[in-house]
Coordinates of C-alpha atoms in Angstrom, one line a residue:
M168 CA 0.0 0.0 0.0
S169 CA 1.1 3.5 -0.7
N170 CA 1.8 6.3 1.9
F171 CA -0.5 8.7 0.1
K172 CA -3.1 10.7 2.1
V173 CA -6.7 9.5 1.8
S174 CA -7.7 12.2 -0.7
T175 CA -4.8 11.2 -3.0
I176 CA -5.7 7.5 -2.7
C177 CA -9.2 8.3 -3.9
V178 CA -7.8 9.8 -7.1
Q179 CA -4.5 7.9 -7.7
E180 CA -4.5 4.4 -6.1
G181 CA -5.1 1.2 -7.9
Y182 CA -4.2 2.0 -11.5
A183 CA -0.7 3.1 -12.6
P184 CA -0.5 3.5 -16.4
K185 CA 2.8 2.7 -18.0
N186 CA 4.4 4.7 -20.8
G187 CA 1.9 5.2 -23.6
E188 CA -1.0 3.5 -21.8
P189 CA -4.4 5.2 -21.2
R190 CA -4.3 7.8 -18.4
V191 CA -7.8 6.8 -17.2
L192 CA -8.6 3.2 -15.9
P193 CA -9.8 1.3 -19.0
I194 CA -12.9 -0.9 -19.1
Y195 CA -11.6 -4.4 -19.7
Q196 CA -14.8 -5.7 -21.2
S197 CA -13.7 -9.3 -21.6
T198 CA -14.6 -12.6 -20.0
T199 CA -11.5 -14.4 -20.9
Y200 CA -7.7 -13.9 -21.2
K201 CA -5.2 -15.4 -23.7
Y202 CA -2.0 -17.3 -22.7
D203 CA 0.7 -18.9 -24.8
S204 CA 0.8 -22.3 -23.0
S205 CA -1.5 -24.7 -21.2
E206 CA 1.0 -25.0 -18.5
T207 CA 0.6 -21.4 -17.5
V208 CA -3.2 -21.7 -17.4
G209 CA -2.8 -24.8 -15.3
K210 CA -0.7 -23.0 -12.8
L211 CA -3.3 -20.2 -12.6
F212 CA -6.0 -22.7 -11.8
D213 CA -3.8 -24.3 -9.2
L214 CA -3.2 -20.9 -7.6
Q215 CA 0.6 -21.3 -8.3
E216 CA 0.7 -18.0 -10.3
D217 CA -1.1 -14.7 -10.3
G218 CA -3.1 -13.6 -13.3
F219 CA -6.5 -13.3 -14.9
F220 CA -8.1 -16.3 -16.5
Y221 CA -11.9 -15.8 -16.2
S222 CA -13.7 -12.7 -15.1
R223 CA -15.8 -14.4 -12.6
I224 CA -12.7 -14.7 -10.5
G225 CA -10.9 -11.5 -11.5
N226 CA -10.8 -8.7 -14.1
P227 CA -8.2 -5.9 -14.5
T228 CA -10.7 -3.1 -14.1
L229 CA -12.1 -4.7 -10.9
D230 CA -8.6 -5.4 -9.7
A231 CA -7.6 -1.8 -9.9
V232 CA -10.7 -0.6 -8.0
E233 CA -10.3 -3.3 -5.4
K234 CA -6.7 -2.1 -4.7
K235 CA -8.0 1.4 -4.3
I236 CA -10.6 0.5 -1.8
A237 CA -8.2 -1.8 0.1
A238 CA -5.8 1.2 0.4
L239 CA -8.6 3.5 1.6
E240 CA -9.6 1.1 4.4
G241 CA -6.0 0.2 5.2
G242 CA -6.5 -3.5 4.3
V243 CA -4.4 -6.2 2.6
G244 CA -6.9 -6.9 -0.1
A245 CA -10.5 -6.4 -1.3
M246 CA -13.0 -8.1 -3.5
L247 CA -15.9 -6.4 -5.3
T248 CA -19.3 -8.0 -5.4
S249 CA -22.5 -7.5 -7.4
S250 CA -24.3 -5.8 -4.4
G251 CA -23.8 -4.9 -0.8
Q252 CA -26.0 -7.9 0.1
A253 CA -23.7 -10.2 -1.8
A254 CA -20.7 -8.7 0.1
V255 CA -22.3 -9.4 3.5
M256 CA -23.4 -12.9 2.5
I257 CA -20.0 -13.9 1.2
S258 CA -18.2 -12.3 4.2
V259 CA -20.2 -14.7 6.4
L260 CA -20.2 -17.8 4.3
N261 CA -16.4 -17.5 3.9
I262 CA -16.0 -18.6 7.5
C263 CA -19.4 -20.1 8.5
E264 CA -21.1 -23.4 7.6
A265 CA -24.1 -25.4 8.8
G266 CA -24.1 -25.6 12.6
D267 CA -22.2 -22.3 13.1
H268 CA -23.5 -19.2 14.9
I269 CA -23.0 -15.5 14.6
V270 CA -23.6 -12.5 17.0
S271 CA -25.0 -9.4 15.3
S272 CA -26.1 -6.0 16.4
S273 CA -29.9 -5.7 16.2
T274 CA -29.8 -2.3 14.7
I275 CA -28.7 -3.1 11.2
Y276 CA -30.1 -2.7 7.7
G277 CA -33.4 -4.5 7.3
G278 CA -32.1 -6.6 4.4
T279 CA -29.2 -7.8 6.5
T280 CA -31.5 -8.6 9.3
N281 CA -33.6 -10.8 7.0
L282 CA -30.4 -12.4 5.5
F283 CA -29.2 -13.4 9.0
G284 CA -32.5 -14.2 10.7
V285 CA -34.2 -16.0 7.8
T286 CA -32.1 -16.9 4.8
L287 CA -28.9 -18.0 6.6
K288 CA -31.0 -20.1 9.0
K289 CA -31.9 -22.2 6.0
F290 CA -28.2 -22.8 5.5
G291 CA -28.0 -24.0 9.1
I292 CA -26.3 -20.9 10.4
D293 CA -27.9 -19.4 13.6
V294 CA -27.8 -15.8 14.8
T295 CA -28.3 -14.0 18.1
F296 CA -29.2 -10.3 17.8
V297 CA -28.0 -8.1 20.5
D298 CA -28.6 -4.5 21.6
P299 CA -25.6 -2.6 20.4
D300 CA -25.6 -0.6 23.7
S301 CA -25.0 -3.9 25.6
S302 CA -21.9 -4.2 27.8
V303 CA -18.8 -6.1 26.8
E304 CA -19.9 -8.8 29.2
E305 CA -23.4 -9.0 27.7
L306 CA -22.0 -9.2 24.2
M307 CA -19.6 -12.0 25.2
A308 CA -22.4 -13.9 26.8
A309 CA -24.3 -13.9 23.5
A310 CA -21.6 -16.1 22.0
N311 CA -21.3 -19.8 22.3
E312 CA -18.9 -22.6 21.2
H313 CA -20.2 -22.5 17.7
T314 CA -19.9 -18.7 17.2
K315 CA -17.7 -17.7 14.2
L316 CA -18.1 -13.9 14.0
F317 CA -19.5 -10.7 15.4
Y318 CA -21.2 -8.2 13.1
A319 CA -22.3 -4.6 13.3
E320 CA -22.6 -1.4 11.3
T321 CA -20.5 1.7 12.0
L322 CA -23.6 3.8 11.5
A323 CA -26.8 1.8 11.5
N324 CA -29.2 2.1 8.6
P325 CA -31.7 3.8 9.2
S326 CA -31.5 4.2 13.0
L327 CA -28.1 5.9 12.9
V328 CA -26.9 4.0 16.0
V329 CA -23.2 4.5 16.4
T330 CA -21.4 1.2 17.2
D331 CA -18.7 1.2 19.8
I332 CA -16.3 -0.7 17.5
E333 CA -13.7 -1.3 20.2
K334 CA -16.3 -2.8 22.5
F335 CA -17.5 -5.2 19.8
A336 CA -13.9 -6.1 18.9
K337 CA -13.1 -6.9 22.5
A338 CA -16.0 -9.2 22.8
A339 CA -15.3 -10.9 19.5
H340 CA -11.6 -11.4 20.1
A341 CA -12.3 -12.7 23.6
N342 CA -14.2 -15.5 21.8
N343 CA -11.4 -15.9 19.3
V344 CA -13.5 -14.8 16.3
P345 CA -13.3 -11.8 14.0
L346 CA -15.5 -8.6 14.0
I347 CA -17.1 -7.7 10.6
I348 CA -18.1 -4.1 10.3
D349 CA -20.4 -2.6 7.6
N350 CA -18.8 0.8 7.0
T351 CA -21.2 1.9 4.2
F352 CA -22.6 5.1 5.8
A353 CA -19.4 6.4 7.4
T354 CA -17.1 5.5 4.4
P355 CA -13.3 5.2 5.0
L356 CA -13.2 9.0 4.7
N357 CA -14.9 9.3 8.2
C358 CA -14.0 6.0 9.8
R359 CA -11.4 3.3 9.3
P360 CA -12.7 0.4 11.5
F361 CA -9.5 -1.6 11.3
E362 CA -7.8 1.1 13.4
F363 CA -10.3 0.3 16.2
G364 CA -10.0 -3.5 16.1
A365 CA -12.3 -4.6 13.3
D366 CA -11.0 -7.5 11.2
I367 CA -13.2 -7.4 8.1
V368 CA -15.1 -4.5 6.5
V369 CA -17.9 -4.6 4.0
H370 CA -19.7 -1.9 2.1
S371 CA -22.6 -1.3 -0.2
T372 CA -20.6 0.6 -2.8
S373 CA -24.0 1.7 -4.3
K374 CA -24.1 4.4 -1.7
Y375 CA -21.5 7.1 -1.1
M376 CA -18.7 5.3 -2.8
D377 CA -20.6 5.3 -6.1
G378 CA -22.3 8.6 -5.2
H379 CA -24.5 8.9 -8.2
A380 CA -27.0 6.1 -7.9
V381 CA -25.9 4.5 -11.2
A382 CA -24.3 1.2 -10.2
L383 CA -25.2 -1.5 -7.6
G384 CA -22.2 -3.1 -5.9
G385 CA -20.5 -4.2 -2.8
V386 CA -17.0 -4.9 -1.5
I387 CA -15.3 -7.0 1.2
V388 CA -12.0 -5.7 2.7
D389 CA -9.6 -7.9 4.7
S390 CA -7.5 -6.3 7.4
G391 CA -5.0 -9.1 7.3
K392 CA -4.7 -8.9 11.1
F393 CA -6.8 -11.7 12.4
D394 CA -5.1 -15.0 13.4
W395 CA -7.1 -17.7 11.7
N396 CA -4.8 -20.4 13.2
N397 CA -6.7 -20.6 16.5
G398 CA -8.5 -23.9 16.0
K399 CA -11.8 -22.4 15.0
F400 CA -11.4 -21.9 11.3
A401 CA -10.4 -25.2 9.7
A402 CA -11.5 -24.2 6.2
L403 CA -8.7 -21.6 6.1
C404 CA -6.1 -23.7 7.8
T405 CA -6.5 -27.2 6.4
P406 CA -6.2 -28.4 2.7
D407 CA -8.9 -27.3 0.3
E408 CA -9.3 -30.4 -2.0
S409 CA -11.0 -28.3 -4.7
Y410 CA -7.6 -26.7 -5.2
H411 CA -5.4 -29.8 -4.9
G412 CA -4.9 -29.3 -1.2
V413 CA -3.9 -25.6 -0.9
V414 CA -3.9 -24.3 2.6
Y415 CA -5.0 -20.7 2.5
T416 CA -3.1 -19.5 5.6
E417 CA 0.1 -21.0 4.3
H418 CA -0.2 -20.0 0.7
F419 CA -1.7 -16.5 1.0
K420 CA -0.4 -15.7 4.5
E421 CA -2.1 -12.5 5.9
A422 CA -4.4 -12.3 2.9
A423 CA -5.9 -15.8 3.5
Y424 CA -9.4 -14.7 4.2
I425 CA -9.9 -12.5 1.1
A426 CA -8.1 -15.0 -1.1
K427 CA -10.5 -17.8 0.0
A428 CA -13.5 -15.5 -0.6
R429 CA -12.4 -15.0 -4.2
V430 CA -11.1 -18.3 -5.4
Q431 CA -13.7 -20.4 -3.5
L432 CA -16.8 -18.4 -2.8
M433 CA -16.8 -16.1 -5.8
R434 CA -15.8 -19.1 -8.0
D435 CA -18.9 -21.0 -6.8
L436 CA -21.4 -18.2 -6.3
G437 CA -20.5 -15.9 -9.2
A438 CA -21.7 -12.6 -7.6
I439 CA -19.2 -10.5 -9.5
P440 CA -19.9 -7.0 -10.9
S441 CA -19.2 -6.2 -14.5
A442 CA -16.2 -4.3 -15.7
N443 CA -18.4 -1.3 -16.6
T444 CA -19.9 -1.3 -13.1
A445 CA -16.4 -1.2 -11.6
F446 CA -15.4 1.6 -13.9
L447 CA -18.4 3.7 -12.8
L448 CA -17.6 3.0 -9.2
N449 CA -14.0 4.2 -9.7
L450 CA -15.3 7.5 -11.1
G451 CA -17.3 7.9 -7.9
L452 CA -14.4 7.1 -5.7
E453 CA -12.3 9.8 -7.4
T454 CA -14.5 12.4 -5.9
L455 CA -15.4 10.7 -2.6
H456 CA -13.1 13.0 -0.6
L457 CA -14.9 16.0 -2.0
R458 CA -18.5 14.8 -1.7
V459 CA -18.5 13.3 1.8
P460 CA -17.5 16.5 3.7
R461 CA -20.3 18.3 1.8
H462 CA -22.8 15.7 2.7
C463 CA -21.9 15.9 6.3
E464 CA -21.9 19.7 6.3
N465 CA -25.3 19.9 4.7
A466 CA -26.7 17.2 7.0
M467 CA -25.6 19.0 10.1
A468 CA -27.2 22.2 8.9
V469 CA -30.5 20.3 8.2
A470 CA -30.4 18.6 11.6
R471 CA -29.9 21.9 13.4
Y472 CA -32.7 23.5 11.4
L473 CA -35.1 20.7 12.2
E474 CA -34.1 20.5 15.9
A475 CA -35.2 24.2 16.2
N476 CA -38.5 23.8 14.3
E477 CA -41.7 23.6 16.3
K478 CA -43.3 21.2 13.8
I479 CA -40.6 18.6 14.4
T480 CA -40.9 16.3 17.5
W481 CA -37.5 14.8 17.4
V482 CA -34.3 14.6 15.4
N483 CA -31.8 11.8 15.2
Y484 CA -28.3 12.8 13.9
P485 CA -25.1 11.7 15.7
G486 CA -23.4 14.9 14.9
L487 CA -25.8 16.9 17.1
P488 CA -24.6 17.5 20.7
S489 CA -28.0 16.4 21.9
S490 CA -27.6 12.9 20.3
K491 CA -27.3 9.9 22.5
Y492 CA -24.4 8.8 20.3
H493 CA -22.6 12.1 20.0
A494 CA -19.6 11.1 22.2
L495 CA -19.2 7.8 20.2
A496 CA -19.5 9.7 16.9
Q497 CA -16.7 12.1 18.1
K498 CA -14.5 9.2 19.0
Y499 CA -14.9 7.2 15.8
M500 CA -15.9 9.9 13.3
P501 CA -14.5 13.2 14.5
N502 CA -14.6 14.6 10.9
G503 CA -18.3 13.9 10.4
T504 CA -20.7 11.0 10.3
C505 CA -22.9 10.8 7.1
G506 CA -25.5 12.7 5.2
V507 CA -28.5 10.8 6.5
V508 CA -30.9 12.4 9.0
S509 CA -34.0 10.9 10.6
F510 CA -36.7 12.9 12.3
G511 CA -40.4 12.9 13.4
V512 CA -43.1 15.4 12.3
K513 CA -45.9 16.5 14.6
G514 CA -49.1 14.9 13.5
G515 CA -47.8 11.3 12.9
R516 CA -48.2 9.3 9.8
E517 CA -50.5 11.7 7.9
A518 CA -48.4 14.7 8.6
A519 CA -45.2 12.9 7.7
M520 CA -46.7 11.8 4.3
K521 CA -48.0 15.3 3.7
F522 CA -44.5 16.8 4.4
M523 CA -42.8 14.2 2.1
D524 CA -45.3 14.7 -0.8
S525 CA -44.8 18.5 -0.5
L526 CA -41.1 18.4 -1.1
K527 CA -40.0 19.7 -4.5
L528 CA -36.2 19.5 -4.5
A529 CA -35.9 16.3 -2.5
A530 CA -37.1 13.2 -4.4
I531 CA -39.0 10.2 -3.0
V532 CA -36.8 7.2 -3.6
V533 CA -36.0 3.9 -2.0
H534 CA -32.3 4.8 -1.8
V535 CA -29.8 6.8 0.3
A536 CA -26.4 8.4 0.1
D537 CA -26.0 9.7 -3.4
A538 CA -25.4 13.3 -4.6
R539 CA -29.1 14.2 -4.7
T540 CA -31.3 14.9 -1.6
S541 CA -33.9 12.2 -1.2
V542 CA -36.5 11.2 1.3
L543 CA -38.4 8.2 2.4
H544 CA -41.3 7.6 4.8
P545 CA -40.9 3.9 5.8
A546 CA -44.3 3.6 7.5
S547 CA -46.1 4.3 4.2
T548 CA -43.6 2.6 1.9
T549 CA -41.2 -0.2 2.9
H550 CA -43.1 -0.9 6.2
R551 CA -46.5 -0.1 4.8
Q552 CA -48.1 -3.4 5.9
L553 CA -47.4 -2.8 9.6
T554 CA -49.8 -1.2 12.1
D555 CA -48.6 1.8 14.1
E556 CA -48.0 -0.4 17.1
Q557 CA -45.9 -2.9 15.0
L558 CA -44.0 0.0 13.5
V559 CA -42.9 1.2 17.0
K560 CA -41.7 -2.3 17.9
A561 CA -39.7 -2.4 14.7
G562 CA -38.1 0.9 15.6
V563 CA -39.9 2.7 12.7
G564 CA -42.4 5.1 14.2
P565 CA -45.3 6.3 12.1
D566 CA -43.8 9.8 12.1
L567 CA -40.3 8.8 11.1
I568 CA -38.8 10.3 8.0
R569 CA -35.4 9.3 6.7
M570 CA -33.8 12.1 4.7
S571 CA -30.6 11.6 2.7
I572 CA -29.0 15.1 2.4
G573 CA -27.3 15.6 -0.9
I574 CA -24.6 18.0 -2.1
E575 CA -26.8 20.7 -3.5
D576 CA -26.7 24.3 -2.1
I577 CA -27.7 24.2 1.5
E578 CA -30.0 27.2 1.2
D579 CA -32.0 25.4 -1.5
I580 CA -32.3 22.3 0.6
L581 CA -33.4 24.3 3.7
S582 CA -35.9 26.3 1.6
D583 CA -37.5 23.1 0.3
I584 CA -37.8 21.7 3.8
K585 CA -39.3 25.0 5.1
Q586 CA -42.0 25.2 2.4
A587 CA -42.9 21.5 2.9
L588 CA -43.3 22.0 6.6
E589 CA -45.5 25.0 5.9
Q590 CA -47.9 22.7 4.1
I591 CA -48.7 20.7 7.3

């Protein structure tokens, strides 16, 4: 990895053109790669040499973007996936199998909750959901002899709970298992979880990394710091017969986890993004260091405006001094958290829907964290089937509005919010 500052990594890392080569990362739109001998191809398949042989395993465009993201997070390697959900799934299946168990924060993205609580159970993998505000002792007590990992989000979507990463890492490591952190909302610009004890990081790159809502994607990043030779991870430390007995920890050393994820899980599951998708992601990454501070600056201004407005009953934004998680946000994300703000409108569900429908600049979309300001009222959309009582139990009150603040001029954003509130 280079010693560049994070802003320079966003622009320069991953692709280094040689004399006479394209200045901009090319789109290598090819499924296959030519070699002059069958012996060379055989060595590639036996993992005895590095190189590209089929784009389900690796592609030069993807490889460059993976190197950039690994450098941004401070990891030894990364692997792009076709979606954030695919990244989370592979990050777990890479070290879990039937009979295993995971401990997860309860305040995570709804899709991940369903993946853990429903789909993975069909694979024979059990989960215990824990309150992220639990003590270290309580977190440790949630684990058992079959536990293979702990999981949490830096900033929970959509609750904006700030995870005490060091606390979760301490509990995980006391059980000799890794901590996986979803760093999507914070991005490596605002938080680098490896510096606080996390072992694996995942992202939905569709959010701030892409920044323009044009390409679905995900990524897994390996810190290279976890000791897999502790008796709990035989799949990484014993021969893999599908590769003629290769032992990942011996062959790939500190990059054993991410290498296994690629050559075994991606080989078999095929959740790879296209070269064009990786190219678009790279364009987004080149301006990540410019966009994220603007998102945070605008979101803070919106949060302060809402907090002072008599038509707003509550505001949830970790950057506010009034936030329950302000101290943790300052510890882990001193330069800013994210551009997402959640709040409640007086009058409940009907008032919230009226407010949302009255917005003119902000668009109603089922997405967050791109350049444009967007809004969603979960109670009338994604959680429409629930009663008000059920919504409260799910942590999604009937008055809750999730607003993703974009990078437009803050005066225009605030004017839009003001005129919409006047309609209530």
